[in-house]
Tab-separated table of C-alpha atoms and ligand atoms in Angstrom:
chain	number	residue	atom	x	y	z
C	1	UNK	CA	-3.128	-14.122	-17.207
C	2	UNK	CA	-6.742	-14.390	-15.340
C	3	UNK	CA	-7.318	-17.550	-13.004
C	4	UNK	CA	-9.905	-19.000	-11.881
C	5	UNK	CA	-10.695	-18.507	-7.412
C	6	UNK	CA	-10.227	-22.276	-7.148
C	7	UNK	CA	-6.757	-22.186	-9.212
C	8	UNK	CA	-5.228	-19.276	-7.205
C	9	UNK	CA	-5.704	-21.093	-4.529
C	10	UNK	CA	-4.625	-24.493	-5.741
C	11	UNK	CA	-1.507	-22.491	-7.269
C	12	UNK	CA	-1.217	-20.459	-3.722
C	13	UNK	CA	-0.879	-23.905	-1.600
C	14	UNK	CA	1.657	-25.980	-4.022
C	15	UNK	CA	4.268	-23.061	-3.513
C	16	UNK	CA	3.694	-20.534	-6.441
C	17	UNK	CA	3.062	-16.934	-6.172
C	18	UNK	CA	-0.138	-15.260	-7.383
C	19	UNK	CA	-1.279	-11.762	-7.653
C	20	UNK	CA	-4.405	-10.984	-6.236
C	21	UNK	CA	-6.771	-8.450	-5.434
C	22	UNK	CA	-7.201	-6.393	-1.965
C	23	UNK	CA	-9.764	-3.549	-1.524
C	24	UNK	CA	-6.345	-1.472	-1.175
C	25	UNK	CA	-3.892	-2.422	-4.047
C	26	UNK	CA	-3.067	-5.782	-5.785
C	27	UNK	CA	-0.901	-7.567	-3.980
C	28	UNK	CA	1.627	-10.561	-5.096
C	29	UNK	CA	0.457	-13.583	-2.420
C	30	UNK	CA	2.714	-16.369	-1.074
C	31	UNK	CA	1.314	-18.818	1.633
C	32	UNK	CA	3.562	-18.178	4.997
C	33	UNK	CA	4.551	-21.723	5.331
C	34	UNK	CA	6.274	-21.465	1.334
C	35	UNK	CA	9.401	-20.142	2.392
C	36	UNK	CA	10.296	-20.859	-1.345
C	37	UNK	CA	7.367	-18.806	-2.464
C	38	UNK	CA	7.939	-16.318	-0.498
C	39	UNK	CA	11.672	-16.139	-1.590
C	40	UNK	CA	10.345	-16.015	-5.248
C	41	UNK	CA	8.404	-12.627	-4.251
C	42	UNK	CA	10.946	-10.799	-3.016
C	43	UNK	CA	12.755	-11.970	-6.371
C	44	UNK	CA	9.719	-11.144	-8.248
C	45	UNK	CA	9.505	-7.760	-7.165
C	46	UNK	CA	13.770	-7.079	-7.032
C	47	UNK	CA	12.965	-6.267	-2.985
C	48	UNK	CA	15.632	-5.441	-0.845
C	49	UNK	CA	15.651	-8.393	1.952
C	50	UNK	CA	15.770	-5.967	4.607
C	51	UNK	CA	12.266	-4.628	3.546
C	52	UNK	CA	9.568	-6.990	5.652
C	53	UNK	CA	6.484	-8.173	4.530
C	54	UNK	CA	2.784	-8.146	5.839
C	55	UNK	CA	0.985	-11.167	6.923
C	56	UNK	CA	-2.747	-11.232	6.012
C	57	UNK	CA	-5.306	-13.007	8.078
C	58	UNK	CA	-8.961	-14.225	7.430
C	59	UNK	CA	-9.614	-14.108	10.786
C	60	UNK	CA	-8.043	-12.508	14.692
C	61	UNK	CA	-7.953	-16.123	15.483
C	62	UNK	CA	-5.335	-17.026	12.673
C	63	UNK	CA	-3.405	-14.189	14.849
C	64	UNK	CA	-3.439	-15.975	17.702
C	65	UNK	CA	-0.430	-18.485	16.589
C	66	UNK	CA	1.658	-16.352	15.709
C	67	UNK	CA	1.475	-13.081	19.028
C	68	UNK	CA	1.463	-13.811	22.583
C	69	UNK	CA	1.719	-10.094	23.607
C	70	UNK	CA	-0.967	-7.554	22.237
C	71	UNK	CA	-0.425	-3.599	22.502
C	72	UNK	CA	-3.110	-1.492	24.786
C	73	UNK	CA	-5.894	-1.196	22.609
C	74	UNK	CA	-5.421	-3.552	20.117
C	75	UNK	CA	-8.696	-5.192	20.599
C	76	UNK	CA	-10.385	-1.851	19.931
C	77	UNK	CA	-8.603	-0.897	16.658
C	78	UNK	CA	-9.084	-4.236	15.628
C	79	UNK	CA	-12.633	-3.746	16.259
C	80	UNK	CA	-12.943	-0.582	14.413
C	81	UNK	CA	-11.003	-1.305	11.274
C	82	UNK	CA	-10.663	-5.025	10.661
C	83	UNK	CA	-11.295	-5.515	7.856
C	84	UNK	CA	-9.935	-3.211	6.218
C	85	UNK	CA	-6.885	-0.809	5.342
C	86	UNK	CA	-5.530	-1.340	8.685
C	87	UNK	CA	-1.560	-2.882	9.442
C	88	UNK	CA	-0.475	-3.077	12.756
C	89	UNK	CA	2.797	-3.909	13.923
C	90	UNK	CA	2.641	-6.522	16.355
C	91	UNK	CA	5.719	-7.979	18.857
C	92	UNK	CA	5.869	-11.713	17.317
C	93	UNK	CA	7.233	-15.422	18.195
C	94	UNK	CA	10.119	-15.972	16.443
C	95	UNK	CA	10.007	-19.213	15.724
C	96	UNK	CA	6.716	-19.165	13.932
C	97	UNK	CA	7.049	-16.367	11.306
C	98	UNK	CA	9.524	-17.173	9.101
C	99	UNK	CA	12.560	-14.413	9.370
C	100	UNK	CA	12.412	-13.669	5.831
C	101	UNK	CA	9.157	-12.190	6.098
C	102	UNK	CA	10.277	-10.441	9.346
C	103	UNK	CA	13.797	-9.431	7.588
C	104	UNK	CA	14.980	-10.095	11.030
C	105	UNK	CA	12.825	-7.780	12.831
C	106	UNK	CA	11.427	-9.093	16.575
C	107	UNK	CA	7.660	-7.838	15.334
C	108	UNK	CA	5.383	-8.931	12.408
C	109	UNK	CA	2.685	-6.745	10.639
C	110	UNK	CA	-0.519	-7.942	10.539
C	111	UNK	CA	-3.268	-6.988	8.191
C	112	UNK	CA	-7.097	-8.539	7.772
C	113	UNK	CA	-8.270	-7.176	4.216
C	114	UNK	CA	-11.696	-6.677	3.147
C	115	UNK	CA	-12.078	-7.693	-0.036
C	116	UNK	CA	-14.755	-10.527	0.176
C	117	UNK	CA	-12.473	-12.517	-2.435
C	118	UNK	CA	-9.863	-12.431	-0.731
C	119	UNK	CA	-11.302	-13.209	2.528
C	120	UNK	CA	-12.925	-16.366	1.647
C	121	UNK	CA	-9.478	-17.353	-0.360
C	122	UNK	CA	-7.103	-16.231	3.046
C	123	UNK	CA	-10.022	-18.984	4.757
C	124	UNK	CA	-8.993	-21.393	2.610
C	125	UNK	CA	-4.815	-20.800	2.067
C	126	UNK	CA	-4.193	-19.838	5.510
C	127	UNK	CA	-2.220	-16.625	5.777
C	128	UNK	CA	-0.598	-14.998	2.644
C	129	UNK	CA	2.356	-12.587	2.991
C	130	UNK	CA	1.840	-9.984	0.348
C	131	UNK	CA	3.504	-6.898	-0.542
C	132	UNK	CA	1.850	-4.581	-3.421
C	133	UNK	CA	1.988	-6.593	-6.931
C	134	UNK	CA	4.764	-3.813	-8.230
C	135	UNK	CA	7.939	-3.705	-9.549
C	136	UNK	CA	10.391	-2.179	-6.349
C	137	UNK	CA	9.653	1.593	-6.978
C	138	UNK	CA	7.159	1.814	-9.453
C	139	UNK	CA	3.669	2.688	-8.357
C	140	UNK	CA	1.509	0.107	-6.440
C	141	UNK	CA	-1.285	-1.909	-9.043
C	142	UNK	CA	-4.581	-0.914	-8.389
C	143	UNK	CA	-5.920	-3.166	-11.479
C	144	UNK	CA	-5.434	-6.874	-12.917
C	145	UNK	CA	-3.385	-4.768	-16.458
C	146	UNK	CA	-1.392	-2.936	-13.908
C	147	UNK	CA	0.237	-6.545	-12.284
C	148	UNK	CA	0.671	-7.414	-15.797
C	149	UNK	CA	2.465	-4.348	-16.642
C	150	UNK	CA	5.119	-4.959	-14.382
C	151	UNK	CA	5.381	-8.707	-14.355
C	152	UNK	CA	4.101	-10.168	-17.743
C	153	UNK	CA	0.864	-11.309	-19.480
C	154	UNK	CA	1.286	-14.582	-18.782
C	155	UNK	CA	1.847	-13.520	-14.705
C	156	UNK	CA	-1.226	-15.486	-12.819
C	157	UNK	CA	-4.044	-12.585	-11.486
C	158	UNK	CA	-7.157	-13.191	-9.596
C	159	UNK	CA	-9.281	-10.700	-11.108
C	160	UNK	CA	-11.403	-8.710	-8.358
C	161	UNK	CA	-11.706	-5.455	-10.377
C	162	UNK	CA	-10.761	-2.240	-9.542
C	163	UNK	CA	-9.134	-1.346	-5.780
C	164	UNK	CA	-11.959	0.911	-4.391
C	165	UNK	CA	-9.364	1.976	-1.499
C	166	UNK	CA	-6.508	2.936	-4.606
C	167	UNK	CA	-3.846	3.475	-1.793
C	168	UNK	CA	-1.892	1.205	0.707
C	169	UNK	CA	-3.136	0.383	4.408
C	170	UNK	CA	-1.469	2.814	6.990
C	171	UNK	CA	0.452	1.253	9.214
C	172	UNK	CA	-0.041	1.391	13.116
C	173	UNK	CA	3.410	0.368	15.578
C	174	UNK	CA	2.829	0.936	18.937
C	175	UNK	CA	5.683	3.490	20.956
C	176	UNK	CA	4.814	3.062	24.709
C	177	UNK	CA	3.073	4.787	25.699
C	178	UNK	CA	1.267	5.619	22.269
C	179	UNK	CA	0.058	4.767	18.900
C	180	UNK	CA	2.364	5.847	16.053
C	181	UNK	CA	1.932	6.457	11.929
C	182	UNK	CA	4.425	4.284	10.687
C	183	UNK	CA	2.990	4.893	7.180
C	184	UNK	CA	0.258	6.844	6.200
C	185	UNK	CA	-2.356	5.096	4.182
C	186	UNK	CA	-5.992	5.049	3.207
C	187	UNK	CA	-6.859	5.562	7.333
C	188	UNK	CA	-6.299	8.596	8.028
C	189	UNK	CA	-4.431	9.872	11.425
C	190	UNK	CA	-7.716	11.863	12.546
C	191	UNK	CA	-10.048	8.219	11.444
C	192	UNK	CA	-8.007	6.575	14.563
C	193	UNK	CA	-9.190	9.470	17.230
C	194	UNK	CA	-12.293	8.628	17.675
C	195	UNK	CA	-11.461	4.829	18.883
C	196	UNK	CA	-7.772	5.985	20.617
C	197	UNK	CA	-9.000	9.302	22.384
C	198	UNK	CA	-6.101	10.740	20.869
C	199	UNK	CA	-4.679	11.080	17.035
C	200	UNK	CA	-1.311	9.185	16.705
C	201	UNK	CA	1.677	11.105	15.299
C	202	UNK	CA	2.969	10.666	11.587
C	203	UNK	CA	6.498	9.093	12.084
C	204	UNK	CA	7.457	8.379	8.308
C	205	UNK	CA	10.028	9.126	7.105
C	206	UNK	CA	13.045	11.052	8.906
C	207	UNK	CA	16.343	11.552	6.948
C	208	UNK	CA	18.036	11.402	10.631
C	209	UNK	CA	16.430	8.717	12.027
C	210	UNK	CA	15.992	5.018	11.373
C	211	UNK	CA	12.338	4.826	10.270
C	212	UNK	CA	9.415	2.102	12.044
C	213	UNK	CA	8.885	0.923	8.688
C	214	UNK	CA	12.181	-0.394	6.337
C	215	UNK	CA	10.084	0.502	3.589
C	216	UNK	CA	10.328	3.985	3.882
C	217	UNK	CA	13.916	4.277	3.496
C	218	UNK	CA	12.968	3.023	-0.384
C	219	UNK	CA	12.453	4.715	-3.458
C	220	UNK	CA	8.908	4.819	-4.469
C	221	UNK	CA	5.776	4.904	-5.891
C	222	UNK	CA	7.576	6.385	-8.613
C	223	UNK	CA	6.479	6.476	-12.617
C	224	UNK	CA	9.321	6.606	-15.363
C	225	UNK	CA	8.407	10.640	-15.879
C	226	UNK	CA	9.863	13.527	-13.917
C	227	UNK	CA	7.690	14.978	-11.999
C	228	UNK	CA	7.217	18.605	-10.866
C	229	UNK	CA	5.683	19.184	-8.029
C	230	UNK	CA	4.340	22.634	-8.222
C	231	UNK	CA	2.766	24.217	-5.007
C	232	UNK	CA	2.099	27.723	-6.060
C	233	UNK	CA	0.094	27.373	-9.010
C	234	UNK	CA	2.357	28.497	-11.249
C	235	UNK	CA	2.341	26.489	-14.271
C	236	UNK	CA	3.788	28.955	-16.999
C	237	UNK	CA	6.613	26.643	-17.758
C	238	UNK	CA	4.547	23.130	-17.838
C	239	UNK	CA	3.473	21.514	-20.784
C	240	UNK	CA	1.602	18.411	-19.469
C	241	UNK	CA	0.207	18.423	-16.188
C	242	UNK	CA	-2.002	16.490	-13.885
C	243	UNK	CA	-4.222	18.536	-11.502
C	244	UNK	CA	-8.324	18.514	-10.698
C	245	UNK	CA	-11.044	18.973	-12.590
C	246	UNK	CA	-12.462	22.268	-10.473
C	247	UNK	CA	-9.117	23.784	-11.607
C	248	UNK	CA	-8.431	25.891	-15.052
C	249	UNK	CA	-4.797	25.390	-16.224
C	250	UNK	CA	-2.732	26.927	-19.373
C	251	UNK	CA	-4.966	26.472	-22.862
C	252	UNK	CA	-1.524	25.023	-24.239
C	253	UNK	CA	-0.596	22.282	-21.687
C	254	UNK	CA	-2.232	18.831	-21.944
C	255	UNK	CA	-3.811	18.042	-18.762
C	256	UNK	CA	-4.906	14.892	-16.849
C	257	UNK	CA	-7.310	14.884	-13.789
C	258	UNK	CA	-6.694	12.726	-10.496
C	259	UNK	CA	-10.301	13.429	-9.380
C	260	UNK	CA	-12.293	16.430	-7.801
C	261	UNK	CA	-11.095	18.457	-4.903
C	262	UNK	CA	-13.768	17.695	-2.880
C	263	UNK	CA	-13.484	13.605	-2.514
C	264	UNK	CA	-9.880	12.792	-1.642
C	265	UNK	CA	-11.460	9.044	-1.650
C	266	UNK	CA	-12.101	9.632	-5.266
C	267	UNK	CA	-8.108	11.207	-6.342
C	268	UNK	CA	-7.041	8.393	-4.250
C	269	UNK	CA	-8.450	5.577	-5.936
C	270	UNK	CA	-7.230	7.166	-9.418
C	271	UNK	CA	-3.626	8.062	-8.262
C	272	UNK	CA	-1.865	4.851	-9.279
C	273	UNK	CA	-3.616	4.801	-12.530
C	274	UNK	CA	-2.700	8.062	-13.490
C	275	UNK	CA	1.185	7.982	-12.454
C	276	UNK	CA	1.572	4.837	-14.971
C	277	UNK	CA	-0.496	6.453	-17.649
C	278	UNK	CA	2.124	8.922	-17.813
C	279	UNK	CA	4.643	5.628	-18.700
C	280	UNK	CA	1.978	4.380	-20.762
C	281	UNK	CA	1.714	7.745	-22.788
C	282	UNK	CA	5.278	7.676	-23.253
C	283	UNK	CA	5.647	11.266	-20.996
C	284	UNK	CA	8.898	12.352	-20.279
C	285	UNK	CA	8.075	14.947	-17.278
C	286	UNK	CA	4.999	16.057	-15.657
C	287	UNK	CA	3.823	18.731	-13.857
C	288	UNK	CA	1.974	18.230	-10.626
C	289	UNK	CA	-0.529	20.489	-8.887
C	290	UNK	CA	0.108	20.098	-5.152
C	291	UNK	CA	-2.623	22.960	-4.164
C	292	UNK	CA	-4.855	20.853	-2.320
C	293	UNK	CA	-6.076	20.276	1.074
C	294	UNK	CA	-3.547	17.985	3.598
C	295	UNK	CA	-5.901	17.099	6.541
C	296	UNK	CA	-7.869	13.365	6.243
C	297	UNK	CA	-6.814	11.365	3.290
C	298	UNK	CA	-5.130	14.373	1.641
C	299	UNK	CA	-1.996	13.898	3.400
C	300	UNK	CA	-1.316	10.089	2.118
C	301	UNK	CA	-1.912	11.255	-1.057
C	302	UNK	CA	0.384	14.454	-0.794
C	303	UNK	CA	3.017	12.063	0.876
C	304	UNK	CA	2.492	9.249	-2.034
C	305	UNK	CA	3.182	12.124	-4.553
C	306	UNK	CA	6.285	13.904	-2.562
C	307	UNK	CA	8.018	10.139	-2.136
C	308	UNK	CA	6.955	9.816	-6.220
C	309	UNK	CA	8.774	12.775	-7.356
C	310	UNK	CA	11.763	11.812	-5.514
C	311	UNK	CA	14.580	11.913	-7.771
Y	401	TXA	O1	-2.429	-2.251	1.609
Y	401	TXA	C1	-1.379	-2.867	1.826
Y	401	TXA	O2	-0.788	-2.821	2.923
Y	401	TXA	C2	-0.821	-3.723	0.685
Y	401	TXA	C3	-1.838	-4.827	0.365
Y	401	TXA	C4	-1.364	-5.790	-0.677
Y	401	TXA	O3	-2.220	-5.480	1.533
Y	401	TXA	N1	0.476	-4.256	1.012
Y	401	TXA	C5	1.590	-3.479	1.062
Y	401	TXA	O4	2.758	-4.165	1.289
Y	401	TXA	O5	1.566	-2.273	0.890
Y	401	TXA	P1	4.217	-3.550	0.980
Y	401	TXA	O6	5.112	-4.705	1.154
Y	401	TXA	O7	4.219	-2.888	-0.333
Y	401	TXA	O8	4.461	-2.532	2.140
Y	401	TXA	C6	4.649	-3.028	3.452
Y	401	TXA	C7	5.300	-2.001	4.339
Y	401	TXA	C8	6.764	-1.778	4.029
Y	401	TXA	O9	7.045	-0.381	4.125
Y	401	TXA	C9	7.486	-2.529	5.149
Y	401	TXA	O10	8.728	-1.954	5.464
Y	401	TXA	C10	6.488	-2.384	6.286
Y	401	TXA	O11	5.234	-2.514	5.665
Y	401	TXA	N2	6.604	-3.491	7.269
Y	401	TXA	C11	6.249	-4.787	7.121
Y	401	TXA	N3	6.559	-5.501	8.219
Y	401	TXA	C12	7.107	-4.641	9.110
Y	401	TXA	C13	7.648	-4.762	10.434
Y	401	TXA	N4	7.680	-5.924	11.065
Y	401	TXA	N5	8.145	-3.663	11.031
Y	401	TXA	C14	8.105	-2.460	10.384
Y	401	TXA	N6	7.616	-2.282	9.146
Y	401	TXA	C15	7.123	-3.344	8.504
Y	402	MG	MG1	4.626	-1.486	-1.794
């Protein structure tokens, strides 16, 4: 169900939960001070309570209340890439982020979006904790129809289109004395270089090790299909497959397109989309083409579809 700007946030401040837009995904918004609300998302979504959620600021002085203690070079990521598809994990105080959003943890992550929408509404609520406006699992929304998929027609939405970005932030934790991936996302490792001097390692997931972010440890981003990841391009037992329109696949399979090879922007913005079409359509297993690039923005979206086809 569309609202109105003024009702989401009217909704947002007496304590309900709304889904609404970011330039990354949708995500499903509770004010910070509505423990209540914020209780209701992780209900919402069937979230484990051990998997935190980020806060989302208008504004670096909204951050002030909330860390004492910035990382080196804070200031000049924040600089670069807020707003925008940026989290950082940031040491906390306690007593002022509620431990639910935390689940626990001593550290918070932050994120300013930049969807003009939703900055004016974060100026007006205060900051929103908001994980992507999915079912646990299922792939993130990227549309107002996709919320409503998972949650219901009659589920509030602030409609702000399409998500341009199509994929989560990446998250940034600091590891003295470094930078580290803690989830890839639509910043790539190499877009941090330039502003760090150095590109920070990719620490997601690791079977052995306890990962930076809880999420990880989740299934995810997963559509109701099986998929096939195929690396080698051979596709002589597929009979529905989703690959790239440069590409020339079997004249008897059915095939869907993420996008061109040569704008990973462009097959990450449709990625979402396409993984629930496959629900939509009814498909029972799909066959994907993994032969594509993995520097820049190809690696998020080779990592979204590994972590998809998870069984
Ligand atoms: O683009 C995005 O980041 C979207 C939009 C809505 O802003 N949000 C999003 O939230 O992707 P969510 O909840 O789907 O993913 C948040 C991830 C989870 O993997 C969680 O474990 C991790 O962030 N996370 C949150 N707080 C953390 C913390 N204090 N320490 C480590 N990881 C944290
Ligand atoms: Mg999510």
């Amino acid at each position: 169900m569309h609202i109105s700007f003024s009702e989401a946030i009217h909704r947002l401040k007496s304590g309900e939960v709304v889904a609404i837009p970011t330039e990354t995904v949708y995500g499903l918004a509770a004010c910070l001070e509505q423990t209540h609300a914020i209780e209701q998302v992780f209900a919402l979504k069937k979230r484990p309570s051990e998997n935190p959620l980020i806060v989302h600021i208008a504004d670096q002085n909204q951050l002030d209340h909330y860390v004492d203690d910035l990382p080196p070079d804070f200031d000049r990521l924040a600089n670069a890439f807020w707003p925008g598809p940026l989290t950082m994990i940031l040491p906390c105080q306690p007593d002022r982020v509620p431990s639910i959003v935390r689940a626990g943890l001593p550290t918070t992550g932050f994120r300013m979006p930049q969807h003009s929408l939703t900055r004016e509404l974060l100026r007006q609520t205060g900051p929103l904790v908001m994980p992507s406006a999915n079912l646990s699992g299922r792939p993130s929304a990227t549309c107002p129809e996709h919320v409503e998929e998972d949650f219901g027609s009659e589920f509030p939405v602030l409609d702000g289109g399409w998500c341009l970005k199509g994929v989560e932030s990446t998250i940034l934790y600091f590891q003295d004395p470094q930078w580290v991936v803690a989830r890839l996302g639509a910043l790539s490792p190499e877009d941090f270089q330039k502003v760090l001097g150095y590109q920070p390692s990719v620490m997601v997931k690791n079977t052995k090790e306890k990962p930076l972010c809880p999420g990880q440890l989740f299934r995810h981003y997963a559509p109701r299909a099986k998929l096939i990841l195929i690396e080698n391009n051979d596709f002589s037992s597929a009979s529905f497959i989703i690959g790239f329109k440069e590409k020339k696949y079997p004249s008897h399979c059915q095939v869907l397109v993420f996008g061109s090879l040569n704008s990973p922007e462009e097959v990450a913005e449709n990625l979402y989309r396409i993984l629930r079409q496959l629900d939509g359509q009814n498909i029972q297993m799909a066959w994907i083409d993994m032969d594509f690039p993995r520097q820049g923005l190809w690696s998020t979206i080779a990592e979204r579809l590994y972590r998809a086809g998870e069984s």
